[in-house]
Tab-separated table of C-alpha atoms in Angstrom:
chain	number	residue	atom	x	y	z
W	1	MET	CA	0.000	0.000	0.000
W	2	SER	CA	1.352	3.443	-0.937
W	3	THR	CA	2.063	6.209	1.547
W	4	ILE	CA	-0.913	8.219	0.325
W	5	ALA	CA	-3.190	5.185	0.578
W	6	ASN	CA	-1.982	4.640	4.153
W	7	ASN	CA	-2.494	8.312	4.986
W	8	LEU	CA	-5.948	8.244	3.452
W	9	GLN	CA	-6.929	5.286	5.601
W	10	SER	CA	-5.505	7.006	8.683
W	11	VAL	CA	-7.534	10.158	8.036
W	12	ARG	CA	-10.669	8.124	7.412
W	13	ASN	CA	-10.081	6.372	10.733
W	14	ARG	CA	-9.748	9.752	12.469
W	15	ILE	CA	-13.019	10.887	10.927
W	16	GLN	CA	-14.759	7.690	11.976
W	17	GLN	CA	-13.462	7.968	15.545
W	18	ALA	CA	-14.422	11.640	15.773
W	19	CYS	CA	-17.906	10.854	14.496
W	20	SER	CA	-18.260	8.055	17.010
W	21	HIS	CA	-17.186	10.386	19.820
W	22	ALA	CA	-19.689	13.010	18.630
W	23	GLY	CA	-22.502	10.485	18.221
W	24	ARG	CA	-22.675	11.011	14.471
W	25	PRO	CA	-22.696	8.494	11.607
W	26	PRO	CA	-19.384	8.465	9.688
W	27	GLU	CA	-21.185	9.055	6.406
W	28	SER	CA	-22.315	12.459	7.688
W	29	VAL	CA	-18.795	13.831	7.084
W	30	THR	CA	-17.200	14.208	3.647
W	31	LEU	CA	-13.424	14.190	3.199
W	32	LEU	CA	-12.064	16.786	0.787
W	33	ALA	CA	-8.426	16.121	-0.137
W	34	VAL	CA	-6.583	19.441	-0.451
W	35	SER	CA	-4.185	18.835	-3.319
W	36	LYS	CA	-2.908	22.390	-3.865
W	37	THR	CA	0.777	22.542	-4.883
W	38	PHE	CA	0.888	18.776	-5.442
W	39	PRO	CA	1.104	17.471	-9.033
W	40	ALA	CA	-1.534	15.625	-10.984
W	41	VAL	CA	0.319	12.346	-10.433
W	42	THR	CA	-0.297	12.718	-6.693
W	43	VAL	CA	-3.992	13.370	-7.274
W	44	ARG	CA	-4.102	10.246	-9.437
W	45	GLU	CA	-2.472	8.229	-6.660
W	46	ALA	CA	-5.102	9.408	-4.185
W	47	PHE	CA	-7.796	8.675	-6.760
W	48	ASP	CA	-6.450	5.146	-7.153
W	49	ALA	CA	-6.724	4.798	-3.366
W	50	GLY	CA	-10.404	5.702	-3.534
W	51	GLN	CA	-10.505	9.482	-3.017
W	52	ARG	CA	-12.882	11.331	-5.326
W	53	ARG	CA	-13.121	14.921	-4.001
W	54	PHE	CA	-10.208	17.334	-4.321
W	55	GLY	CA	-9.766	20.940	-3.216
W	56	GLU	CA	-7.552	23.487	-4.947
W	57	ASN	CA	-6.531	27.040	-4.002
W	58	TYR	CA	-4.886	28.349	-7.164
W	59	VAL	CA	-6.979	28.577	-10.317
W	60	GLN	CA	-4.346	28.128	-13.019
W	61	GLU	CA	-2.595	25.307	-11.184
W	62	ALA	CA	-5.927	23.561	-10.686
W	63	VAL	CA	-7.026	23.912	-14.305
W	64	ALA	CA	-3.734	22.396	-15.439
W	65	LYS	CA	-4.418	19.354	-13.224
W	66	ILE	CA	-8.041	19.101	-14.332
W	67	THR	CA	-6.836	19.113	-17.942
W	68	GLU	CA	-4.109	16.545	-17.304
W	69	LEU	CA	-6.613	14.272	-15.562
W	70	ALA	CA	-9.345	14.842	-18.132
W	71	GLU	CA	-10.125	11.126	-18.482
W	72	LEU	CA	-11.123	11.102	-14.779
W	73	ARG	CA	-13.249	14.264	-14.970
W	74	SER	CA	-16.588	12.494	-14.661
W	75	GLN	CA	-15.386	10.723	-11.519
W	76	ILE	CA	-13.634	13.588	-9.703
W	77	GLU	CA	-15.394	16.429	-7.903
W	78	TRP	CA	-13.257	19.578	-8.006
W	79	HIS	CA	-13.672	22.192	-5.259
W	80	MET	CA	-12.294	25.735	-5.354
W	81	ILE	CA	-11.281	26.578	-1.782
W	82	GLY	CA	-8.930	29.527	-2.305
W	83	PRO	CA	-9.671	33.257	-2.510
W	84	LEU	CA	-11.416	34.101	-5.749
W	85	GLN	CA	-10.776	37.287	-7.700
W	86	SER	CA	-13.229	38.722	-10.209
W	87	ASN	CA	-10.910	38.098	-13.156
W	88	LYS	CA	-10.821	34.357	-12.391
W	89	THR	CA	-14.540	33.687	-12.021
W	90	ARG	CA	-15.115	32.582	-15.627
W	91	VAL	CA	-12.400	29.921	-15.480
W	92	VAL	CA	-13.736	28.667	-12.156
W	93	ALA	CA	-17.336	28.650	-13.401
W	94	GLU	CA	-16.270	26.598	-16.407
W	95	HIS	CA	-14.084	24.029	-14.634
W	96	PHE	CA	-15.130	23.476	-11.025
W	97	ASP	CA	-18.046	21.685	-9.356
W	98	TRP	CA	-17.928	23.592	-6.070
W	99	VAL	CA	-16.766	27.000	-4.841
W	100	HIS	CA	-16.341	27.407	-1.068
W	101	THR	CA	-15.124	30.986	-1.045
W	102	VAL	CA	-18.003	33.220	-2.130
W	103	ASP	CA	-17.617	36.231	0.150
W	104	ARG	CA	-19.382	38.989	-1.798
W	105	LEU	CA	-22.311	39.261	-4.142
W	106	LYS	CA	-20.258	40.460	-7.113
W	107	ILE	CA	-18.340	37.169	-7.195
W	108	ALA	CA	-21.545	35.150	-6.973
W	109	GLN	CA	-23.177	37.145	-9.762
W	110	ARG	CA	-20.215	36.612	-12.065
W	111	LEU	CA	-20.130	32.888	-11.336
W	112	SER	CA	-23.853	32.682	-12.057
W	113	GLU	CA	-23.553	34.571	-15.337
W	114	GLN	CA	-20.502	32.605	-16.473
W	115	ARG	CA	-21.575	29.077	-15.532
W	116	PRO	CA	-22.081	27.180	-18.817
W	117	ASP	CA	-25.654	26.047	-19.417
W	118	HIS	CA	-24.626	22.473	-20.186
W	119	LEU	CA	-23.103	22.013	-16.718
W	120	ALA	CA	-24.954	21.285	-13.502
W	121	PRO	CA	-25.454	24.270	-11.191
W	122	LEU	CA	-22.271	25.342	-9.409
W	123	GLN	CA	-22.425	24.335	-5.743
W	124	VAL	CA	-21.405	27.256	-3.527
W	125	CYS	CA	-20.650	28.007	0.099
W	126	ILE	CA	-20.540	31.417	1.729
W	127	GLN	CA	-17.144	32.074	3.275
W	128	VAL	CA	-17.459	33.657	6.706
W	129	ASN	CA	-14.685	35.334	8.677
W	130	THR	CA	-15.643	34.677	12.293
W	131	SER	CA	-12.243	35.570	13.758
W	132	GLY	CA	-12.133	39.089	12.333
W	133	GLU	CA	-8.605	38.617	10.964
W	134	ASP	CA	-7.751	41.171	8.287
W	135	SER	CA	-5.666	38.582	6.464
W	136	LYS	CA	-8.653	36.264	6.012
W	137	SER	CA	-11.301	36.551	3.342
W	138	GLY	CA	-14.950	36.175	4.175
W	139	THR	CA	-18.072	38.104	4.927
W	140	THR	CA	-18.883	39.031	8.496
W	141	PRO	CA	-21.308	36.834	10.454
W	142	ALA	CA	-23.720	39.776	10.576
W	143	GLU	CA	-23.782	40.030	6.779
W	144	ALA	CA	-23.824	36.304	6.031
W	145	THR	CA	-27.591	35.845	5.924
W	146	ALA	CA	-28.192	38.686	3.449
W	147	LEU	CA	-25.415	37.394	1.186
W	148	ALA	CA	-26.716	33.825	1.402
W	149	GLU	CA	-30.238	34.939	0.508
W	150	ALA	CA	-28.933	36.832	-2.517
W	151	VAL	CA	-26.817	33.881	-3.669
W	152	ALA	CA	-29.722	31.461	-3.258
W	153	ALA	CA	-31.761	33.570	-5.701
W	154	LEU	CA	-29.170	33.449	-8.496
W	155	PRO	CA	-29.568	31.046	-11.438
W	156	ARG	CA	-26.903	28.431	-12.239
W	157	LEU	CA	-25.789	28.401	-8.586
W	158	GLN	CA	-26.919	26.206	-5.725
W	159	LEU	CA	-26.313	27.506	-2.230
W	160	ARG	CA	-24.992	24.678	-0.066
W	161	GLY	CA	-23.742	26.233	3.138
W	162	VAL	CA	-20.930	27.936	5.004
W	163	MET	CA	-17.135	27.682	4.875
W	164	ALA	CA	-14.608	29.167	7.280
W	165	LEU	CA	-10.911	29.164	8.140
W	166	PRO	CA	-10.782	29.794	11.892
W	167	ALA	CA	-7.506	30.999	13.363
W	168	PRO	CA	-5.336	27.931	14.058
W	169	SER	CA	-4.705	26.861	17.626
W	170	PRO	CA	-3.226	23.733	19.229
W	171	ASP	CA	-5.678	24.097	22.126
W	172	PRO	CA	-8.814	21.965	21.601
W	173	ALA	CA	-10.862	24.309	23.775
W	174	VAL	CA	-9.938	27.266	21.567
W	175	GLN	CA	-10.601	25.186	18.457
W	176	HIS	CA	-14.082	24.315	19.687
W	177	ALA	CA	-14.878	27.920	20.562
W	178	GLU	CA	-13.804	29.197	17.134
W	179	LEU	CA	-15.624	26.436	15.288
W	180	ALA	CA	-18.774	26.934	17.342
W	181	ARG	CA	-18.939	30.502	16.045
W	182	VAL	CA	-18.943	29.179	12.496
W	183	ARG	CA	-21.632	26.653	13.358
W	184	SER	CA	-23.819	29.424	14.759
W	185	VAL	CA	-23.719	31.219	11.382
W	186	PHE	CA	-24.693	28.003	9.611
W	187	GLU	CA	-27.556	27.443	12.039
W	188	ALA	CA	-28.733	31.021	11.543
W	189	LEU	CA	-29.035	30.396	7.807
W	190	ARG	CA	-31.027	27.232	8.425
W	191	ASN	CA	-33.290	29.061	10.839
W	192	GLN	CA	-34.005	31.575	8.067
W	193	GLY	CA	-35.238	28.714	5.916
W	194	LEU	CA	-32.285	28.689	3.539
W	195	PRO	CA	-31.569	25.282	1.948
W	196	VAL	CA	-28.111	24.711	3.429
W	197	ASP	CA	-26.646	21.308	4.233
W	198	THR	CA	-22.875	21.859	4.157
W	199	LEU	CA	-20.655	23.150	6.952
W	200	SER	CA	-17.153	23.248	5.477
W	201	MET	CA	-14.666	23.545	8.329
W	202	GLY	CA	-11.863	21.543	9.867
W	203	MET	CA	-8.411	20.682	8.550
W	204	SER	CA	-5.587	18.309	9.442
W	205	GLY	CA	-4.986	19.895	12.840
W	206	ASP	CA	-8.540	20.370	14.061
W	207	LEU	CA	-10.794	17.946	12.209
W	208	GLU	CA	-11.835	16.201	15.440
W	209	ALA	CA	-13.005	19.478	16.982
W	210	ALA	CA	-14.697	20.458	13.719
W	211	ILE	CA	-16.641	17.209	13.560
W	212	GLY	CA	-17.591	17.690	17.198
W	213	GLU	CA	-19.003	21.098	16.253
W	214	GLY	CA	-21.034	19.747	13.347
W	215	SER	CA	-18.757	19.969	10.307
W	216	THR	CA	-20.080	18.025	7.335
W	217	LEU	CA	-16.958	18.489	5.193
W	218	VAL	CA	-13.337	18.533	6.360
W	219	ARG	CA	-10.576	19.889	4.115
W	220	VAL	CA	-7.439	17.825	4.710
W	221	GLY	CA	-4.115	18.339	2.963
W	222	THR	CA	-1.037	17.887	5.174
W	223	ALA	CA	-2.260	14.685	6.845
W	224	LEU	CA	-2.789	13.150	3.393
W	225	PHE	CA	0.003	14.491	1.232
W	226	GLY	CA	2.631	15.749	3.689
W	227	HIS	CA	4.030	19.226	4.233
W	228	ARG	CA	4.313	21.569	1.267
């Protein structure tokens, strides 16, 4: 068994154990393999080990991999999880299945307008900045509901939920507190009647806490592929 296959099994075991601890079924959490900066051959190795969902941060790098792995396109779900600039929305709308980083209406409108008609609606999450860090993208929790309502009304997009990148901490108590703030935004959207089912939070260092706080999708890179 390859190193990536072993790592993939290890991460799946962590997810299963965290779900058990939280009283949740393992199938309630999706694993997104964050393959940014790793070559297409590494993605193929993870694919061969059974992984089907991959997250990328850099548009041009991702499109090069999507092109190189074109024969697997119908079997791979590609997620854009990096900051998205207006001049890159067309490429993303044409190549990706999901976008996790919609943080303003202008980006959502461009994605909606530029999504090709022959493709399924683009699945989108609202990125929320709950920590207030200037270096992080994301709408404020106070503005999240209005943005989500506007996104939900756009054609060619399907609102799925909330994504966040809480400030990292080795302290599980701090992790839980930060992640709980994200969960509260997600719950607020649900309470408004919005059709959200995805809470995208948790990475290699805090996936257990994230699952404990209700994450439905964890974005794992280092634990699968090693340090960049």
